[in-house]
Amino acid sequence: MEENFKLTDQVELKESLTTKWQAPSNIALVKYWGKHGVQLPANPSISFTLDACRTITSVKASKGTHGFSISYDGVEKPEFAPKIKAYFERISSYCPWITSYHFEIDTHNTFPHSSGIASSASSMAALSACVMDFESELTGTSLDYHKMSFLSRLGSGSACRSLKGAAVLWGEHVDTDGSSNLYGIDKSDLLHPVFQDFQDTILLVDKGEKVVSSTVGHDLMNDHAYASARFEQAQSNLTILKKALKDGDLATFIKITESEALTLHAMMMTSHPYFILMKPNTLSIIEEIWAFRKEMQIPVCFTLDAGANVHMLYPSEHKTAVDGLINNKLTKYCQNSHYICDQIGTGAKKC
Ligand code: PMV
């Protein structure tokens, strides 16, 4: 199947090409945790695409010796080079024309660098969008969003869910036709109106570097005592969640989303070596959300990614009430009282 993404036609090279794309971050509801081969997921996942947390990347390609420079806001960033180099090496058999170009890449994130929000998904998605934009210009064909997602996955697994659609499903799922381990598929059609303007307020509990990277965490699932049960559970949770998204069933949405977040962290706490990424303030926020939901009967819930920050998810009609909760109860648990207001978005866009 990977073979289908190899560009075999000869292309007529142009002297230079330029483009600029922005791509968002995403937040998984059913979590991807565990992988094999080259960034192939051990279980299927689904995410909401975000809007405000984005990477904006401009690329100039000049015909000549293959190589690249990478800067952030115009300032050279040699520390980003190894990841980009590995990415170009991985994608070169699928986009052979890249070896005839030198790329000048400049990127910018709309969210602060040290916010504990991983930029790998949005940055790899934005760069892949630029690469596919060039490929479409050179081949005279329309943009191939599946290949864009495929290339992003080779840069960073969950990046393949940041290209197209408000909800994206990645990984072979028993109950989803067209699902693939190779790329994410747009499942916006699943979303009942109540989810179409969902809010995600990201409470920044800890802006520091993670003690254990996602790469190490995924690897620890290889010999994990609960791995096979977890991978099966993700399949069935996805089936249940898809139905809840379609029906606008908030109670089931909350049950699956929170359980998935806690299961992700339970996997971390029960791997060898074990580790904990949540902080005391993460738990305090979760307790406040539970108390608020019970008292106010407002369908707000949380999810977590591989870190201490809390994503608070809720329908936009409850924004005023939830703002009250944030200001009165939650900012005291956030580092420097910082949080980011985001919402469901639609994917990558050309600037
Ligand atoms: O794409 P990675 O390798 O950074 O892994 C992301 C893993 C989680 O964020 C914890 C879950 C997910 O599905 O996004």
Short mmCIF file of C-alpha atoms and ligand atoms in Angstrom, two decimals:
data_model
loop_
_atom_site.label_atom_id
_atom_site.label_comp_id
_atom_site.label_asym_id
_atom_site.label_seq_id
_atom_site.Cartn_x
_atom_site.Cartn_y
_atom_site.Cartn_z
CA MET A 1 0.00 0.00 0.00
CA GLU A 2 2.86 2.41 0.76
CA GLU A 3 3.84 1.87 -2.87
CA ASN A 4 0.76 3.81 -3.98
CA PHE A 5 2.29 6.99 -2.54
CA LYS A 6 5.50 6.74 -4.59
CA LEU A 7 5.64 9.34 -7.32
CA THR A 8 7.01 7.42 -10.30
CA ASP A 9 6.27 9.90 -13.11
CA GLN A 10 9.16 12.09 -14.25
CA VAL A 11 8.47 15.70 -13.34
CA GLU A 12 9.75 18.77 -15.09
CA LEU A 13 11.69 20.66 -12.45
CA LYS A 14 11.26 24.42 -12.02
CA GLU A 15 14.10 26.74 -11.00
CA SER A 16 12.40 27.77 -7.77
CA LEU A 17 9.16 27.28 -5.87
CA THR A 18 7.71 29.09 -2.88
CA THR A 19 4.73 28.43 -0.65
CA LYS A 20 3.34 29.10 2.81
CA TRP A 21 0.92 26.92 4.78
CA GLN A 22 -0.49 26.83 8.28
CA ALA A 23 -1.53 23.65 10.06
CA PRO A 24 -3.13 23.19 13.48
CA SER A 25 -2.43 20.99 16.45
CA ASN A 26 -4.98 18.29 17.33
CA ILE A 27 -6.26 16.68 20.50
CA ALA A 28 -6.93 12.94 20.56
CA LEU A 29 -10.13 11.61 22.12
CA VAL A 30 -9.25 7.92 21.64
CA LYS A 31 -5.50 7.90 22.14
CA TYR A 32 -2.68 6.53 20.03
CA TRP A 33 -0.12 5.00 22.37
CA GLY A 34 2.13 2.26 21.03
CA LYS A 35 3.59 1.88 17.55
CA HIS A 36 5.51 -0.48 15.29
CA GLY A 37 7.43 -0.32 12.01
CA VAL A 38 7.81 3.21 10.66
CA GLN A 39 5.26 5.17 12.67
CA LEU A 40 2.46 2.63 12.32
CA PRO A 41 -0.04 2.84 15.20
CA ALA A 42 -0.75 -0.15 17.44
CA ASN A 43 -4.37 0.99 17.69
CA PRO A 44 -6.69 3.40 15.90
CA SER A 45 -7.27 6.91 17.28
CA ILE A 46 -9.55 9.86 16.62
CA SER A 47 -8.96 13.55 17.32
CA PHE A 48 -10.55 16.94 17.15
CA THR A 49 -8.58 19.32 14.97
CA LEU A 50 -7.70 22.54 16.79
CA ASP A 51 -7.79 26.06 15.43
CA ALA A 52 -5.80 28.62 17.42
CA CYS A 53 -2.73 26.44 18.14
CA ARG A 54 -1.04 26.44 14.74
CA THR A 55 2.30 26.37 12.98
CA ILE A 56 2.82 28.67 9.99
CA THR A 57 5.58 27.51 7.66
CA SER A 58 6.98 29.12 4.54
CA VAL A 59 9.32 27.24 2.23
CA LYS A 60 11.43 28.34 -0.71
CA ALA A 61 12.81 25.52 -2.85
CA SER A 62 15.71 26.27 -5.20
CA LYS A 63 16.94 23.79 -7.79
CA GLY A 64 20.41 22.55 -6.84
CA THR A 65 22.18 20.35 -4.33
CA HIS A 66 19.74 18.80 -1.88
CA GLY A 67 19.80 20.25 1.62
CA PHE A 68 17.88 22.66 3.80
CA SER A 69 18.10 25.51 6.30
CA ILE A 70 15.59 25.84 9.12
CA SER A 71 14.73 29.00 11.02
CA TYR A 72 12.10 30.06 13.52
CA ASP A 73 10.85 33.63 12.97
CA GLY A 74 13.91 34.24 10.79
CA VAL A 75 16.41 33.00 13.41
CA GLU A 76 18.43 29.89 12.40
CA LYS A 77 17.57 26.86 14.54
CA PRO A 78 20.20 24.15 14.07
CA GLU A 79 18.58 22.18 16.93
CA PHE A 80 15.54 21.52 14.69
CA ALA A 81 17.72 20.12 11.89
CA PRO A 82 18.00 16.43 12.91
CA LYS A 83 14.22 15.95 12.88
CA ILE A 84 13.85 17.67 9.49
CA LYS A 85 16.78 15.70 8.07
CA ALA A 86 15.21 12.41 9.18
CA TYR A 87 11.88 13.54 7.72
CA PHE A 88 13.38 14.36 4.29
CA GLU A 89 15.21 11.01 4.29
CA ARG A 90 11.99 9.16 5.06
CA ILE A 91 9.92 10.91 2.42
CA SER A 92 12.50 10.96 -0.40
CA SER A 93 11.45 7.60 -1.88
CA TYR A 94 7.85 8.88 -2.07
CA CYS A 95 8.77 12.33 -3.45
CA PRO A 96 12.03 11.72 -5.37
CA TRP A 97 12.05 15.25 -6.83
CA ILE A 98 12.98 16.67 -3.39
CA THR A 99 16.56 15.45 -3.85
CA SER A 100 16.96 18.03 -6.66
CA TYR A 101 16.14 20.97 -4.39
CA HIS A 102 17.55 23.00 -1.53
CA PHE A 103 14.83 24.10 0.90
CA GLU A 104 14.79 27.28 3.00
CA ILE A 105 12.24 26.68 5.74
CA ASP A 106 10.95 29.32 8.14
CA THR A 107 8.36 28.49 10.79
CA HIS A 108 6.35 30.21 13.49
CA ASN A 109 4.00 28.82 16.15
CA THR A 110 0.96 30.76 17.33
CA PHE A 111 1.37 29.22 20.79
CA PRO A 112 4.30 29.94 23.09
CA HIS A 113 7.31 27.65 22.59
CA SER A 114 7.56 26.65 26.24
CA SER A 115 3.88 25.97 26.89
CA GLY A 116 4.15 22.21 27.19
CA ILE A 117 2.12 21.98 23.96
CA ALA A 118 3.92 19.76 21.49
CA SER A 119 4.48 21.51 18.18
CA SER A 120 5.51 18.34 16.35
CA ALA A 121 2.01 17.62 15.00
CA SER A 122 1.34 21.11 13.65
CA SER A 123 4.89 21.65 12.38
CA MET A 124 5.18 18.33 10.55
CA ALA A 125 1.70 18.83 9.08
CA ALA A 126 2.53 22.36 7.87
CA LEU A 127 5.81 21.22 6.29
CA SER A 128 4.10 18.27 4.58
CA ALA A 129 1.44 20.60 3.21
CA CYS A 130 4.22 22.75 1.68
CA VAL A 131 5.91 19.66 0.18
CA MET A 132 2.64 18.43 -1.35
CA ASP A 133 1.84 21.90 -2.65
CA PHE A 134 5.15 21.84 -4.54
CA GLU A 135 4.46 18.31 -5.77
CA SER A 136 1.08 19.37 -7.09
CA GLU A 137 2.68 22.34 -8.87
CA LEU A 138 5.37 20.16 -10.44
CA THR A 139 2.99 17.40 -11.53
CA GLY A 140 0.07 19.63 -12.46
CA THR A 141 -2.26 17.51 -10.34
CA SER A 142 -4.59 18.55 -7.52
CA LEU A 143 -3.50 18.40 -3.88
CA ASP A 144 -3.47 14.88 -2.49
CA TYR A 145 -4.54 15.17 1.16
CA HIS A 146 -4.06 11.46 1.87
CA LYS A 147 -0.44 11.65 0.76
CA MET A 148 -0.06 14.89 2.76
CA SER A 149 -1.23 13.01 5.85
CA PHE A 150 0.96 10.01 4.95
CA LEU A 151 4.08 12.21 4.75
CA SER A 152 3.19 13.96 8.03
CA ARG A 153 2.91 10.59 9.75
CA LEU A 154 6.48 9.84 8.72
CA GLY A 155 7.54 13.05 10.50
CA SER A 156 5.49 12.55 13.67
CA GLY A 157 2.69 9.99 14.09
CA SER A 158 -0.16 12.16 15.35
CA ALA A 159 0.72 14.88 12.79
CA CYS A 160 -1.21 12.84 10.22
CA ARG A 161 -4.41 13.93 12.03
CA SER A 162 -3.70 17.67 11.50
CA LEU A 163 -4.41 18.11 7.77
CA LYS A 164 -8.03 17.93 6.80
CA GLY A 165 -11.33 17.84 8.65
CA ALA A 166 -12.65 18.76 12.09
CA ALA A 167 -12.39 15.15 13.31
CA VAL A 168 -9.75 12.79 11.95
CA LEU A 169 -9.47 9.03 12.41
CA TRP A 170 -6.12 7.31 11.97
CA GLY A 171 -5.40 3.59 12.16
CA GLU A 172 -7.21 0.48 11.01
CA HIS A 173 -10.53 0.32 12.80
CA VAL A 174 -12.76 -2.71 12.54
CA ASP A 175 -15.90 -0.57 12.20
CA THR A 176 -14.62 2.16 9.86
CA ASP A 177 -14.44 1.61 6.12
CA GLY A 178 -11.44 3.28 4.52
CA SER A 179 -9.51 3.56 7.80
CA SER A 180 -5.76 3.10 7.40
CA ASN A 181 -2.60 2.83 9.46
CA LEU A 182 -0.86 4.92 6.80
CA TYR A 183 -2.82 8.17 7.01
CA GLY A 184 -5.69 9.94 8.74
CA ILE A 185 -9.16 10.18 7.22
CA ASP A 186 -11.54 13.09 7.51
CA LYS A 187 -14.49 12.07 9.73
CA SER A 188 -16.12 15.51 10.03
CA ASP A 189 -19.27 13.90 8.67
CA LEU A 190 -19.59 12.14 12.03
CA LEU A 191 -20.09 15.32 13.99
CA HIS A 192 -23.52 16.13 15.35
CA PRO A 193 -24.05 19.95 15.47
CA VAL A 194 -23.33 20.02 19.23
CA PHE A 195 -19.71 19.04 18.48
CA GLN A 196 -19.20 21.34 15.51
CA ASP A 197 -18.22 24.36 17.60
CA PHE A 198 -16.72 22.50 20.55
CA GLN A 199 -14.32 24.48 22.72
CA ASP A 200 -10.94 23.31 24.03
CA THR A 201 -9.46 25.42 26.79
CA ILE A 202 -5.92 24.24 27.48
CA LEU A 203 -4.93 24.79 31.10
CA LEU A 204 -1.14 25.12 31.22
CA VAL A 205 -0.19 23.30 34.39
CA ASP A 206 3.43 22.70 33.50
CA LYS A 207 5.28 24.39 30.69
CA GLY A 208 8.55 22.49 31.15
CA GLU A 209 10.08 19.72 29.07
CA LYS A 210 8.48 16.30 29.55
CA VAL A 211 10.51 13.89 31.69
CA VAL A 212 9.79 11.05 29.25
CA SER A 213 9.32 11.70 25.52
CA SER A 214 6.41 10.26 23.50
CA THR A 215 8.88 8.18 21.48
CA VAL A 216 10.08 6.43 24.64
CA GLY A 217 6.50 6.08 25.91
CA HIS A 218 5.30 4.43 22.67
CA ASP A 219 8.23 1.97 22.84
CA LEU A 220 7.35 0.99 26.39
CA MET A 221 4.04 -0.41 25.07
CA ASN A 222 6.02 -3.16 23.29
CA ASP A 223 6.50 -5.28 26.42
CA HIS A 224 3.61 -3.85 28.38
CA ALA A 225 1.59 -6.34 30.44
CA TYR A 226 -1.71 -4.69 29.44
CA ALA A 227 -0.84 -3.90 25.81
CA SER A 228 -3.13 -6.32 23.97
CA ALA A 229 -6.14 -5.54 26.19
CA ARG A 230 -5.49 -1.82 25.72
CA PHE A 231 -5.26 -2.09 21.93
CA GLU A 232 -8.56 -4.01 21.82
CA GLN A 233 -10.17 -1.49 24.16
CA ALA A 234 -9.19 1.36 21.82
CA GLN A 235 -11.00 -0.44 18.98
CA SER A 236 -14.21 -0.76 20.98
CA ASN A 237 -13.97 2.73 22.53
CA LEU A 238 -13.68 4.14 19.03
CA THR A 239 -16.83 2.32 17.93
CA ILE A 240 -18.73 3.69 20.93
CA LEU A 241 -17.32 7.20 20.53
CA LYS A 242 -18.16 7.38 16.81
CA LYS A 243 -21.80 6.68 17.65
CA ALA A 244 -21.79 9.29 20.42
CA LEU A 245 -20.31 11.89 18.05
CA LYS A 246 -23.01 11.12 15.49
CA ASP A 247 -25.89 11.12 17.99
CA GLY A 248 -24.72 14.18 19.93
CA ASP A 249 -24.62 11.93 23.01
CA LEU A 250 -22.58 14.08 25.41
CA ALA A 251 -22.81 11.69 28.36
CA THR A 252 -21.16 8.87 26.40
CA PHE A 253 -18.68 11.31 24.84
CA ILE A 254 -17.59 12.39 28.33
CA LYS A 255 -17.35 8.82 29.63
CA ILE A 256 -15.15 7.59 26.77
CA THR A 257 -13.00 10.75 26.49
CA GLU A 258 -12.13 10.92 30.19
CA SER A 259 -11.59 7.17 30.43
CA GLU A 260 -9.22 7.29 27.43
CA ALA A 261 -7.19 10.11 29.03
CA LEU A 262 -6.85 8.25 32.31
CA THR A 263 -6.06 4.98 30.52
CA LEU A 264 -3.25 6.68 28.59
CA HIS A 265 -1.71 7.81 31.88
CA ALA A 266 -2.41 4.42 33.50
CA MET A 267 -0.34 2.84 30.71
CA MET A 268 2.52 5.19 31.61
CA MET A 269 2.22 4.38 35.30
CA THR A 270 2.23 0.62 34.67
CA SER A 271 5.04 0.37 32.09
CA HIS A 272 8.61 -0.60 32.95
CA PRO A 273 10.17 1.74 33.73
CA TYR A 274 7.00 3.45 35.04
CA PHE A 275 6.59 7.21 34.98
CA ILE A 276 4.07 9.91 35.86
CA LEU A 277 3.48 12.96 33.69
CA MET A 278 0.52 14.36 35.63
CA LYS A 279 1.24 16.90 38.38
CA PRO A 280 -0.72 17.51 41.59
CA ASN A 281 -2.39 20.50 39.87
CA THR A 282 -3.53 18.23 37.02
CA LEU A 283 -5.52 16.20 39.55
CA SER A 284 -6.84 19.31 41.31
CA ILE A 285 -8.21 20.59 37.99
CA ILE A 286 -9.82 17.22 37.21
CA GLU A 287 -11.55 17.26 40.61
CA GLU A 288 -12.78 20.82 40.05
CA ILE A 289 -14.17 19.88 36.62
CA TRP A 290 -15.99 16.87 38.11
CA ALA A 291 -17.46 18.97 40.94
CA PHE A 292 -18.55 21.73 38.53
CA ARG A 293 -20.15 19.24 36.14
CA LYS A 294 -22.10 17.62 38.95
CA GLU A 295 -23.23 20.85 40.55
CA MET A 296 -24.04 22.83 37.38
CA GLN A 297 -25.13 19.91 35.19
CA ILE A 298 -22.95 21.35 32.42
CA PRO A 299 -21.35 18.82 30.04
CA VAL A 300 -17.73 19.82 30.41
CA CYS A 301 -15.01 17.18 30.51
CA PHE A 302 -11.24 16.85 30.33
CA THR A 303 -8.65 15.06 28.31
CA LEU A 304 -4.87 14.89 28.64
CA ASP A 305 -2.09 14.37 26.16
CA ALA A 306 1.34 13.09 27.10
CA GLY A 307 1.94 15.79 29.68
CA ALA A 308 0.50 17.60 32.69
CA ASN A 309 -1.68 20.14 30.90
CA VAL A 310 -5.45 19.68 30.93
CA HIS A 311 -7.64 20.13 27.85
CA MET A 312 -11.13 21.13 28.91
CA LEU A 313 -13.75 20.25 26.28
CA TYR A 314 -17.29 21.67 26.17
CA PRO A 315 -20.01 22.95 23.84
CA SER A 316 -19.70 26.66 23.01
CA GLU A 317 -23.13 27.46 24.49
CA HIS A 318 -21.56 26.93 27.94
CA LYS A 319 -18.59 29.23 27.34
CA THR A 320 -19.67 31.94 29.78
CA ALA A 321 -20.28 29.48 32.61
CA VAL A 322 -16.98 27.69 31.95
CA ASP A 323 -15.12 31.03 31.84
CA GLY A 324 -16.45 31.60 35.34
CA LEU A 325 -15.07 28.25 36.46
CA ILE A 326 -11.68 29.03 34.92
CA ASN A 327 -11.38 32.47 36.50
CA ASN A 328 -12.76 31.53 39.90
CA LYS A 329 -11.28 28.09 40.41
CA LEU A 330 -8.78 26.94 37.80
CA THR A 331 -6.21 29.64 36.97
CA LYS A 332 -4.62 29.16 40.39
CA TYR A 333 -3.50 25.69 39.27
CA CYS A 334 -1.98 26.99 36.01
CA GLN A 335 1.64 28.07 35.72
CA ASN A 336 1.61 31.90 35.78
CA SER A 337 -2.22 31.62 35.47
CA HIS A 338 -1.79 30.80 31.78
CA TYR A 339 -4.33 29.03 29.62
CA ILE A 340 -5.12 28.97 25.89
CA CYS A 341 -8.64 29.25 24.46
CA ASP A 342 -8.95 27.03 21.44
CA GLN A 343 -11.77 25.38 19.54
CA ILE A 344 -12.44 22.83 16.88
CA GLY A 345 -10.97 23.81 13.51
CA THR A 346 -10.90 22.48 9.97
CA GLY A 347 -7.27 21.68 9.16
CA ALA A 348 -4.37 23.00 7.13
CA LYS A 349 -4.74 26.08 4.92
CA LYS A 350 -2.58 27.82 2.37
CA CYS A 351 -1.69 31.34 3.52
O1 PMV B 1 2.61 11.69 17.71
P1 PMV B 1 3.34 11.40 18.98
O2 PMV B 1 4.40 10.37 18.77
O3 PMV B 1 3.83 12.64 19.66
O4 PMV B 1 2.31 10.71 20.00
C1 PMV B 1 1.19 11.35 20.50
C2 PMV B 1 0.57 10.57 21.57
C3 PMV B 1 -0.58 11.21 22.33
O5 PMV B 1 -0.60 12.61 22.16
C4 PMV B 1 -0.38 10.93 23.80
C5 PMV B 1 -1.91 10.62 21.92
C6 PMV B 1 -2.43 11.00 20.59
O6 PMV B 1 -3.15 10.16 20.01
O7 PMV B 1 -2.19 12.12 20.13
#
